[in-house]
Structure formats: C-alpha cells, structure tokens
Short mmCIF file of N, CA and C in Angstrom, two decimals:
data_model
loop_
_atom_site.label_atom_id
_atom_site.label_comp_id
_atom_site.label_asym_id
_atom_site.label_seq_id
_atom_site.Cartn_x
_atom_site.Cartn_y
_atom_site.Cartn_z
N MET A 60 104.73 103.77 105.02
CA MET A 60 103.96 105.17 104.97
C MET A 60 104.08 105.46 106.20
N CYS A 61 105.04 106.46 106.88
CA CYS A 61 104.94 107.00 108.08
C CYS A 61 103.88 108.01 108.38
N ASN A 62 103.39 108.18 109.32
CA ASN A 62 102.33 109.12 109.83
C ASN A 62 102.30 110.22 109.17
N GLY A 63 103.45 110.98 109.06
CA GLY A 63 103.47 112.27 108.60
C GLY A 63 103.33 112.48 107.39
N PHE A 64 103.34 111.55 106.43
CA PHE A 64 102.89 111.69 105.03
C PHE A 64 101.50 111.31 104.68
N ILE A 65 100.83 110.42 105.70
CA ILE A 65 99.31 109.91 105.31
C ILE A 65 98.32 110.59 106.16
N ASP A 66 98.65 111.41 107.00
CA ASP A 66 97.61 111.88 108.10
C ASP A 66 97.55 113.47 107.44
N PRO A 67 96.23 113.76 107.38
CA PRO A 67 95.99 115.14 106.84
C PRO A 67 96.28 116.09 107.90
N GLN A 68 96.20 115.76 109.09
CA GLN A 68 96.52 116.85 110.11
C GLN A 68 98.13 117.23 110.00
N SER A 69 98.90 116.49 109.37
CA SER A 69 100.38 116.89 109.20
C SER A 69 100.50 117.81 108.12
N PRO A 70 101.31 118.64 108.07
CA PRO A 70 101.64 119.61 106.93
C PRO A 70 102.03 119.15 105.81
N LEU A 71 102.57 117.61 106.00
CA LEU A 71 103.11 117.05 104.86
C LEU A 71 102.10 115.85 104.22
N GLY A 72 101.08 115.70 105.10
CA GLY A 72 100.12 114.66 104.70
C GLY A 72 99.05 115.09 103.84
N PHE A 73 98.08 114.10 103.45
CA PHE A 73 96.85 114.32 102.99
C PHE A 73 96.08 113.19 103.00
N SER A 74 94.96 113.52 102.76
CA SER A 74 93.84 112.45 103.05
C SER A 74 94.05 111.32 101.87
N CYS A 75 94.26 109.95 102.37
CA CYS A 75 94.53 109.10 101.38
C CYS A 75 94.10 107.65 101.97
N GLU A 76 92.81 107.61 102.53
CA GLU A 76 92.46 106.26 103.15
C GLU A 76 92.64 105.06 102.25
N ALA A 77 91.79 105.36 100.89
CA ALA A 77 91.98 104.27 100.14
C ALA A 77 93.30 103.85 99.68
N LEU A 78 94.23 104.69 99.65
CA LEU A 78 95.86 104.32 99.40
C LEU A 78 96.19 103.60 100.76
N VAL A 79 95.82 104.04 101.88
CA VAL A 79 96.30 103.23 103.02
C VAL A 79 95.75 101.98 103.08
N ASN A 80 94.34 101.71 102.72
CA ASN A 80 93.74 100.36 102.52
C ASN A 80 94.57 99.62 101.50
N ALA A 81 94.79 100.14 100.33
CA ALA A 81 95.52 99.24 99.30
C ALA A 81 96.88 98.76 99.97
N ASN A 82 97.42 99.54 100.66
CA ASN A 82 99.00 99.07 101.30
C ASN A 82 98.72 98.31 102.28
N ILE A 83 97.63 98.38 102.89
CA ILE A 83 97.27 97.09 103.84
C ILE A 83 97.12 95.71 103.32
N GLU A 84 96.35 95.82 102.13
CA GLU A 84 96.54 94.67 101.41
C GLU A 84 97.46 94.09 100.89
N LEU A 85 98.45 95.16 100.37
CA LEU A 85 99.74 94.67 99.59
C LEU A 85 100.51 94.08 100.74
N LEU A 86 100.58 94.52 102.16
CA LEU A 86 101.36 93.84 103.16
C LEU A 86 100.89 92.42 103.30
N LYS A 87 99.68 92.50 103.36
CA LYS A 87 98.95 90.98 103.56
C LYS A 87 99.55 89.90 102.67
N ILE A 88 99.61 90.49 101.27
CA ILE A 88 99.99 89.57 100.36
C ILE A 88 101.41 89.25 100.25
N PHE A 89 102.36 90.23 100.54
CA PHE A 89 103.73 90.03 100.77
C PHE A 89 104.04 89.18 102.02
N ARG A 90 103.26 89.42 102.97
CA ARG A 90 103.49 88.57 104.29
C ARG A 90 103.01 87.31 103.88
N GLU A 91 101.94 86.94 103.32
CA GLU A 91 101.47 85.51 102.93
C GLU A 91 102.56 84.74 102.06
N LYS A 92 103.16 85.62 101.15
CA LYS A 92 104.40 85.15 100.35
C LYS A 92 105.71 85.08 101.13
N GLN A 93 105.76 85.26 102.40
CA GLN A 93 107.01 85.31 103.16
C GLN A 93 107.91 86.10 102.50
N ALA A 94 107.81 87.20 101.89
CA ALA A 94 108.81 87.89 101.08
C ALA A 94 109.47 89.04 102.22
N PRO A 95 110.50 89.35 102.03
CA PRO A 95 111.30 90.35 102.72
C PRO A 95 110.58 91.79 102.68
N ILE A 96 110.35 92.22 103.53
CA ILE A 96 109.63 93.59 103.64
C ILE A 96 110.45 94.75 104.24
N PHE A 97 110.55 95.91 103.72
CA PHE A 97 111.33 96.84 104.20
C PHE A 97 110.32 98.25 104.12
N PHE A 98 110.32 98.86 105.32
CA PHE A 98 109.63 100.26 105.57
C PHE A 98 110.80 101.15 105.49
N THR A 99 110.33 102.41 105.16
CA THR A 99 111.32 103.55 105.34
C THR A 99 110.56 104.53 106.04
N THR A 100 111.24 105.58 107.11
CA THR A 100 110.84 106.73 107.59
C THR A 100 111.93 107.57 107.61
N THR A 101 111.52 108.84 107.43
CA THR A 101 112.40 109.98 107.46
C THR A 101 112.52 110.52 108.81
N ILE A 102 113.56 110.56 109.38
CA ILE A 102 113.98 111.08 110.79
C ILE A 102 115.10 112.03 110.71
N TYR A 103 114.99 113.19 111.34
CA TYR A 103 116.15 114.11 111.63
C TYR A 103 116.63 114.08 112.96
N ARG A 104 117.80 113.80 113.26
CA ARG A 104 118.40 113.68 114.46
C ARG A 104 119.09 115.06 114.92
N ASP A 105 119.62 115.86 113.89
CA ASP A 105 120.29 116.85 114.34
C ASP A 105 120.19 117.95 113.14
N GLU A 106 120.43 119.14 113.33
CA GLU A 106 120.21 120.37 112.63
C GLU A 106 121.01 120.28 111.23
N GLN A 107 122.09 119.28 111.05
CA GLN A 107 122.92 119.22 109.86
C GLN A 107 122.47 118.43 108.93
N GLU A 108 121.62 117.45 109.45
CA GLU A 108 121.08 116.32 108.63
C GLU A 108 120.10 116.99 107.51
N ALA A 109 120.48 116.65 106.09
CA ALA A 109 119.69 117.14 105.19
C ALA A 109 119.31 118.74 105.27
N SER A 110 120.17 119.50 105.69
CA SER A 110 119.90 120.87 105.95
C SER A 110 119.30 121.80 104.71
N VAL A 111 119.84 121.46 103.48
CA VAL A 111 119.55 122.08 102.43
C VAL A 111 118.20 121.58 101.97
N PHE A 112 117.96 120.39 102.02
CA PHE A 112 116.59 119.86 101.58
C PHE A 112 115.55 120.33 102.89
N ARG A 113 115.86 120.37 103.89
CA ARG A 113 114.88 121.03 104.83
C ARG A 113 114.62 122.55 104.97
N LYS A 114 115.67 123.15 104.43
CA LYS A 114 115.44 124.44 104.14
C LYS A 114 114.67 124.83 102.94
N LYS A 115 114.77 123.84 101.97
CA LYS A 115 113.73 123.97 100.91
C LYS A 115 112.26 123.59 101.34
N LEU A 116 112.12 122.68 102.16
CA LEU A 116 110.78 122.05 102.46
C LEU A 116 110.81 122.10 104.15
N PRO A 117 110.63 123.32 104.65
CA PRO A 117 110.76 123.48 106.29
C PRO A 117 109.76 122.63 106.94
N ASP A 118 108.57 122.07 106.36
CA ASP A 118 107.88 121.25 107.07
C ASP A 118 108.37 119.87 107.38
N LEU A 119 109.47 119.55 106.77
CA LEU A 119 110.08 118.23 107.15
C LEU A 119 110.73 118.34 108.52
N ASN A 120 110.87 119.54 109.35
CA ASN A 120 111.39 119.70 110.61
C ASN A 120 110.65 119.14 111.51
N ILE A 121 109.18 118.55 111.11
CA ILE A 121 108.41 117.79 112.02
C ILE A 121 108.93 116.37 112.36
N LEU A 122 109.87 115.91 111.57
CA LEU A 122 110.21 114.55 111.64
C LEU A 122 111.36 114.25 112.32
N SER A 123 111.35 114.56 113.75
CA SER A 123 112.30 114.26 114.69
C SER A 123 112.12 112.96 115.49
N PRO A 124 113.09 112.36 116.07
CA PRO A 124 112.97 111.00 116.56
C PRO A 124 111.89 110.67 117.51
N ASP A 125 111.41 111.61 118.27
CA ASP A 125 110.28 111.32 119.27
C ASP A 125 108.98 111.87 118.77
N SER A 126 109.03 112.12 117.45
CA SER A 126 107.55 112.73 116.93
C SER A 126 106.64 111.51 116.45
N HIS A 127 105.37 111.93 116.68
CA HIS A 127 104.37 110.73 116.06
C HIS A 127 104.58 110.67 114.68
N TRP A 128 104.87 111.80 114.01
CA TRP A 128 104.86 111.69 112.55
C TRP A 128 105.89 110.63 112.09
N VAL A 129 106.79 110.22 112.58
CA VAL A 129 107.83 109.32 111.93
C VAL A 129 107.48 107.76 112.18
N GLY A 130 106.43 107.56 112.84
CA GLY A 130 105.92 106.35 113.36
C GLY A 130 104.92 105.87 112.31
N PHE A 131 104.45 104.68 112.50
CA PHE A 131 103.40 103.89 111.62
C PHE A 131 102.18 103.67 112.34
N ARG A 132 101.00 103.85 111.38
CA ARG A 132 99.74 103.47 111.96
C ARG A 132 99.92 102.01 112.34
N GLU A 133 99.12 101.58 113.43
CA GLU A 133 99.24 99.92 113.84
C GLU A 133 99.02 99.16 112.52
N ASP A 134 97.95 99.41 111.71
CA ASP A 134 97.71 98.57 110.54
C ASP A 134 98.67 98.63 109.46
N LEU A 135 99.53 99.56 109.67
CA LEU A 135 100.61 99.40 108.61
C LEU A 135 102.17 99.53 109.15
N SER A 136 102.02 98.86 110.46
CA SER A 136 103.37 98.93 111.15
C SER A 136 104.13 97.59 110.72
N PRO A 137 105.35 97.67 110.86
CA PRO A 137 106.30 96.46 110.46
C PRO A 137 106.14 95.43 111.59
N THR A 138 106.18 94.08 111.24
CA THR A 138 106.39 92.98 112.25
C THR A 138 107.87 93.04 112.78
N ASP A 139 108.26 92.06 113.69
CA ASP A 139 109.52 92.08 114.33
C ASP A 139 110.40 91.66 113.29
N SER A 140 109.96 90.92 112.15
CA SER A 140 110.84 90.53 111.28
C SER A 140 111.07 91.17 110.12
N GLU A 141 110.53 92.36 110.22
CA GLU A 141 110.64 93.27 109.04
C GLU A 141 111.45 94.53 109.43
N THR A 142 112.11 95.03 108.44
CA THR A 142 113.28 96.18 108.64
C THR A 142 112.76 97.29 108.18
N ILE A 143 113.21 98.43 109.28
CA ILE A 143 112.90 99.81 109.07
C ILE A 143 114.12 100.40 108.72
N ILE A 144 114.02 101.27 107.50
CA ILE A 144 115.01 101.75 106.84
C ILE A 144 114.92 103.48 107.37
N GLU A 145 115.98 103.91 108.08
CA GLU A 145 115.88 105.41 108.34
C GLU A 145 116.51 106.18 107.37
N LYS A 146 115.92 107.00 106.94
CA LYS A 146 116.39 107.94 105.78
C LYS A 146 116.34 109.25 106.07
N LYS A 147 117.03 110.13 105.18
CA LYS A 147 117.10 111.61 105.58
C LYS A 147 116.66 112.52 104.27
N HIS A 148 116.79 111.81 103.03
CA HIS A 148 116.35 112.28 101.72
C HIS A 148 115.19 111.31 101.37
N ALA A 149 114.75 111.93 100.04
CA ALA A 149 113.71 111.16 99.31
C ALA A 149 113.81 109.79 99.18
N SER A 150 114.91 109.19 98.65
CA SER A 150 115.40 107.81 98.24
C SER A 150 115.63 106.94 99.43
N GLY A 151 114.84 105.87 99.34
CA GLY A 151 115.15 104.78 100.47
C GLY A 151 116.33 104.15 100.12
N PHE A 152 117.26 104.53 99.14
CA PHE A 152 118.42 104.01 99.03
C PHE A 152 119.64 104.95 99.36
N PHE A 153 119.32 106.26 99.23
CA PHE A 153 120.34 107.16 99.47
C PHE A 153 121.07 107.24 100.87
N MET A 154 122.29 106.70 100.86
CA MET A 154 123.11 106.74 102.23
C MET A 154 122.23 105.91 103.35
N THR A 155 121.69 104.82 102.88
CA THR A 155 120.89 104.14 103.97
C THR A 155 121.39 102.55 104.09
N GLY A 156 122.07 102.13 103.10
CA GLY A 156 122.70 100.75 103.17
C GLY A 156 121.38 99.85 102.46
N LEU A 157 120.46 100.34 102.06
CA LEU A 157 119.30 99.43 101.71
C LEU A 157 119.75 98.45 100.37
N ALA A 158 120.66 98.92 99.59
CA ALA A 158 121.12 98.16 98.37
C ALA A 158 122.10 97.15 98.86
N GLU A 159 123.05 97.28 99.88
CA GLU A 159 123.82 96.47 100.34
C GLU A 159 122.84 95.29 101.25
N HIS A 160 122.14 95.73 101.88
CA HIS A 160 121.20 94.84 102.60
C HIS A 160 120.41 93.79 101.58
N LEU A 161 119.81 94.35 100.63
CA LEU A 161 118.90 93.53 99.45
C LEU A 161 120.02 92.77 98.75
N ASN A 162 121.28 93.06 98.47
CA ASN A 162 122.13 92.19 97.96
C ASN A 162 122.56 91.00 98.69
N ARG A 163 122.90 91.45 100.01
CA ARG A 163 123.37 90.33 100.96
C ARG A 163 122.19 89.21 101.10
N LEU A 164 120.95 89.57 100.83
CA LEU A 164 119.80 88.67 100.85
C LEU A 164 119.57 88.18 99.60
N GLY A 165 120.23 88.28 98.50
CA GLY A 165 120.03 87.90 97.32
C GLY A 165 118.75 88.36 96.35
N ILE A 166 118.35 89.44 97.02
CA ILE A 166 117.28 90.07 96.29
C ILE A 166 117.50 90.69 94.84
N ASP A 167 116.91 90.65 94.00
CA ASP A 167 117.10 91.23 92.52
C ASP A 167 115.98 91.98 92.10
N THR A 168 114.84 91.92 92.87
CA THR A 168 113.47 92.44 92.47
C THR A 168 113.10 93.39 93.39
N VAL A 169 112.58 94.67 93.21
CA VAL A 169 112.03 95.46 94.25
C VAL A 169 110.70 96.06 93.91
N TYR A 170 109.65 95.92 94.79
CA TYR A 170 108.32 96.28 94.80
C TYR A 170 108.18 97.60 95.57
N ILE A 171 107.84 98.73 94.96
CA ILE A 171 107.71 100.07 95.77
C ILE A 171 106.33 100.60 95.89
N SER A 172 105.96 101.04 97.02
CA SER A 172 104.57 101.33 97.34
C SER A 172 104.83 102.55 98.23
N GLY A 173 103.67 103.41 98.48
CA GLY A 173 103.84 104.55 99.39
C GLY A 173 103.88 105.81 99.03
N VAL A 174 104.24 106.95 99.54
CA VAL A 174 103.96 108.19 99.11
C VAL A 174 105.32 108.86 99.33
N THR A 175 105.58 109.99 98.68
CA THR A 175 104.82 110.60 97.37
C THR A 175 105.34 110.27 96.33
N THR A 176 104.37 109.92 95.22
CA THR A 176 104.89 109.50 93.95
C THR A 176 105.77 110.42 93.38
N SER A 177 105.70 111.71 93.30
CA SER A 177 106.79 112.71 92.90
C SER A 177 107.99 112.89 93.57
N GLY A 178 108.05 112.44 94.79
CA GLY A 178 109.16 112.65 95.58
C GLY A 178 109.77 111.21 95.99
N CYS A 179 109.46 110.52 97.04
CA CYS A 179 110.16 109.44 97.63
C CYS A 179 110.02 108.10 96.86
N VAL A 180 108.86 108.09 96.07
CA VAL A 180 108.40 106.98 95.31
C VAL A 180 109.40 107.04 94.00
N ARG A 181 109.37 108.20 93.42
CA ARG A 181 110.28 108.51 92.26
C ARG A 181 111.68 108.30 92.57
N ALA A 182 112.12 108.90 93.65
CA ALA A 182 113.65 108.92 93.90
C ALA A 182 114.26 107.29 94.34
N THR A 183 113.22 106.53 95.02
CA THR A 183 113.53 105.27 95.24
C THR A 183 113.52 104.54 94.13
N ALA A 184 112.60 104.57 93.09
CA ALA A 184 112.76 103.77 92.05
C ALA A 184 113.91 104.01 91.16
N LEU A 185 114.33 105.40 90.82
CA LEU A 185 115.50 105.52 90.26
C LEU A 185 116.84 105.01 90.72
N ASP A 186 116.78 105.09 92.02
CA ASP A 186 118.07 104.50 92.70
C ASP A 186 118.00 103.04 92.57
N SER A 187 116.64 102.44 92.88
CA SER A 187 116.57 101.06 92.63
C SER A 187 117.19 100.52 91.38
N LEU A 188 116.68 101.12 90.49
CA LEU A 188 117.15 100.87 89.09
C LEU A 188 118.85 101.17 88.81
N GLN A 189 119.20 102.07 89.37
CA GLN A 189 120.60 102.30 89.38
C GLN A 189 121.49 101.50 89.97
N HIS A 190 120.77 100.76 90.97
CA HIS A 190 121.65 99.65 91.87
C HIS A 190 121.19 98.37 91.26
N ASN A 191 120.68 98.45 89.96
CA ASN A 191 120.63 97.25 89.16
C ASN A 191 119.38 96.15 89.56
N PHE A 192 118.59 96.80 90.29
CA PHE A 192 117.41 95.85 90.77
C PHE A 192 116.18 96.03 89.57
N LEU A 193 115.59 94.87 89.40
CA LEU A 193 114.32 95.06 88.65
C LEU A 193 113.17 95.88 89.54
N THR A 194 112.70 96.82 89.00
CA THR A 194 112.05 97.61 89.83
C THR A 194 110.36 97.62 89.33
N PHE A 195 109.55 97.45 90.32
CA PHE A 195 108.17 97.63 90.17
C PHE A 195 107.42 98.64 91.06
N ILE A 196 106.63 99.38 90.42
CA ILE A 196 105.82 100.17 91.29
C ILE A 196 104.41 99.81 91.24
N VAL A 197 103.94 99.52 92.59
CA VAL A 197 102.32 98.98 92.62
C VAL A 197 101.41 100.28 92.51
N GLN A 198 101.08 100.36 91.44
CA GLN A 198 100.48 101.68 90.96
C GLN A 198 99.28 102.16 91.94
N ASP A 199 98.65 101.10 92.38
CA ASP A 199 97.14 101.64 93.20
C ASP A 199 97.94 101.66 94.71
N CYS A 200 99.08 101.48 94.95
CA CYS A 200 99.46 101.50 96.43
C CYS A 200 100.54 102.73 96.38
N VAL A 201 100.69 103.58 95.45
CA VAL A 201 101.45 105.03 95.63
C VAL A 201 100.50 106.22 95.55
N GLY A 202 100.92 107.24 96.02
CA GLY A 202 100.24 108.32 95.80
C GLY A 202 100.65 109.69 96.12
N ASP A 203 100.05 110.82 95.75
CA ASP A 203 100.73 112.14 96.00
C ASP A 203 99.60 113.18 96.31
N ARG A 204 100.08 114.27 97.05
CA ARG A 204 99.06 115.38 97.35
C ARG A 204 98.61 115.99 95.90
N ASP A 205 99.42 115.95 95.08
CA ASP A 205 99.09 116.41 93.77
C ASP A 205 99.03 115.53 92.73
N ASN A 206 97.62 115.38 92.33
CA ASN A 206 97.21 114.33 91.37
C ASN A 206 97.99 114.24 89.96
N GLU A 207 98.00 115.46 89.46
CA GLU A 207 98.69 115.85 88.33
C GLU A 207 100.23 115.33 88.39
N ALA A 208 100.87 115.75 89.46
CA ALA A 208 102.20 115.20 89.78
C ALA A 208 102.36 113.75 89.85
N HIS A 209 101.36 113.21 90.35
CA HIS A 209 101.24 111.70 90.65
C HIS A 209 101.19 111.02 89.17
N GLN A 210 100.33 111.48 88.30
CA GLN A 210 100.07 111.00 87.14
C GLN A 210 101.16 111.01 86.18
N SER A 211 101.77 112.08 86.13
CA SER A 211 102.88 112.36 85.14
C SER A 211 104.24 111.84 85.55
N ASN A 212 104.44 111.66 86.75
CA ASN A 212 105.47 110.72 87.33
C ASN A 212 105.29 109.41 87.07
N LEU A 213 104.21 108.86 87.36
CA LEU A 213 104.01 107.39 86.98
C LEU A 213 104.05 107.12 85.61
N ARG A 214 103.72 108.07 84.62
CA ARG A 214 103.97 107.89 83.37
C ARG A 214 105.50 107.88 82.98
N ASP A 215 106.23 108.95 83.54
CA ASP A 215 107.53 108.82 83.23
C ASP A 215 108.32 107.71 83.76
N LEU A 216 107.98 107.36 84.93
CA LEU A 216 108.68 106.15 85.51
C LEU A 216 108.41 105.02 84.79
N GLN A 217 107.43 104.71 84.11
CA GLN A 217 107.16 103.40 83.41
C GLN A 217 107.85 103.53 82.14
N LEU A 218 107.86 104.99 81.57
CA LEU A 218 108.59 104.95 80.36
C LEU A 218 110.13 104.69 80.47
N LYS A 219 110.74 105.02 81.54
CA LYS A 219 112.18 104.94 81.62
C LYS A 219 112.79 103.92 82.69
N TYR A 220 112.16 103.94 83.81
CA TYR A 220 112.76 103.21 85.01
C TYR A 220 112.28 102.06 85.62
N ALA A 221 110.99 101.76 85.58
CA ALA A 221 110.24 100.79 86.46
C ALA A 221 109.03 100.20 85.72
N GLU A 222 108.87 99.09 86.00
CA GLU A 222 107.56 98.37 85.39
C GLU A 222 106.28 99.01 86.45
N LEU A 223 105.04 99.13 85.87
CA LEU A 223 103.93 99.47 86.79
C LEU A 223 103.13 98.09 86.81
N VAL A 224 102.72 97.70 88.18
CA VAL A 224 101.99 96.55 88.31
C VAL A 224 100.75 96.89 89.31
N SER A 225 99.49 96.43 89.01
CA SER A 225 98.64 96.52 90.00
C SER A 225 98.38 95.72 91.15
N LEU A 226 97.84 96.14 92.14
CA LEU A 226 97.44 95.24 93.21
C LEU A 226 96.91 94.02 93.08
N ALA A 227 95.86 94.05 92.03
CA ALA A 227 95.21 92.81 91.61
C ALA A 227 96.19 91.78 90.97
N GLU A 228 97.11 92.29 90.22
CA GLU A 228 98.17 91.27 89.42
C GLU A 228 99.02 90.48 90.49
N LEU A 229 99.16 91.17 91.72
CA LEU A 229 100.13 90.54 92.99
C LEU A 229 99.36 89.29 93.43
N ASN A 230 98.03 89.46 93.56
CA ASN A 230 97.11 88.50 94.33
C ASN A 230 97.29 87.16 93.80
#
C-alpha cells in the first residue's frame, strides 16, 4: 500500500488508519511464517506509460519515480528480503513478471491485501486466478474510498474468483 493511496492528503488517497493497522498485523503474521511477501507500487517514468489510464484518471500523474506518493510508510515498508513489484496498471500481474516470479518460487497460493478493492485488488485477484493461483483476499486488509464499491466487489470476487479470509483466520 503505497503512500499515494492511503494518505488522505493525496488526491488518490483516503482516511484508512484501521486498514493500515490491519495490514501491519498481516505483515507480522506472514513474516513470522517466513512466507514470501511482494509489495506493489504504481510508478510512471514517462508520458507514454499507461497514457489512456492516466487520461481517464489524471490524479495518477502524481505517481512519478521521485514522488513521496510511490513510497511506503515505515511501518508498511518491505524488508531487504521482500520484493517490490513496479506496475503501471491496476493489476499486480499485468506486464510485471509477477506470475513468472511466483512460479519460479513454486508458489501456488496468493493472499491479496491493500487498496483499492474496486481497482487494484479486484484486477490483481482476477489475474491471479487467470494465472492459476489459488487466490485469497484478506477481507479486513482491503479497502476502497467508496464503501459501496468495496462491498459489491468483495461479494462479486467471492462468488467467482477468490476466497475471502479474515485476518483472524490467518493468526
């Protein structure tokens, strides 16, 4: 969860401290299990990258390489052994090499957390399933600026594409 989507001062962000705290707990759980952890951040290095997407959502233009918005809060930052996936679109899989990386590691199951449920979480979950990974969404570790969109997308994802799991179930 990069700064641009969890800081209410960002045009892309919203107030979500409970969600942030849940993700801090999730990181603790997976680190204790020594599970591979992958972070994503959206970065645009030139005008051509995702130009149609950025035209649709001009606020994405704040996500430049040297921007505070593409970084992570200290308590949500990757360790040296964790991987950061740089993406241009909503899905953590689309043109990032993530599926190949997971396959090389022999990983067959993906747990998804973060924001936004109606955008990045949804797109990543669909692509995860389409790459034949068993896909779980940690439901108290995902969120959206629009609660109605959040709820309807979780319902749809559970019906068709992913399993929902709570943070408590992972403890």
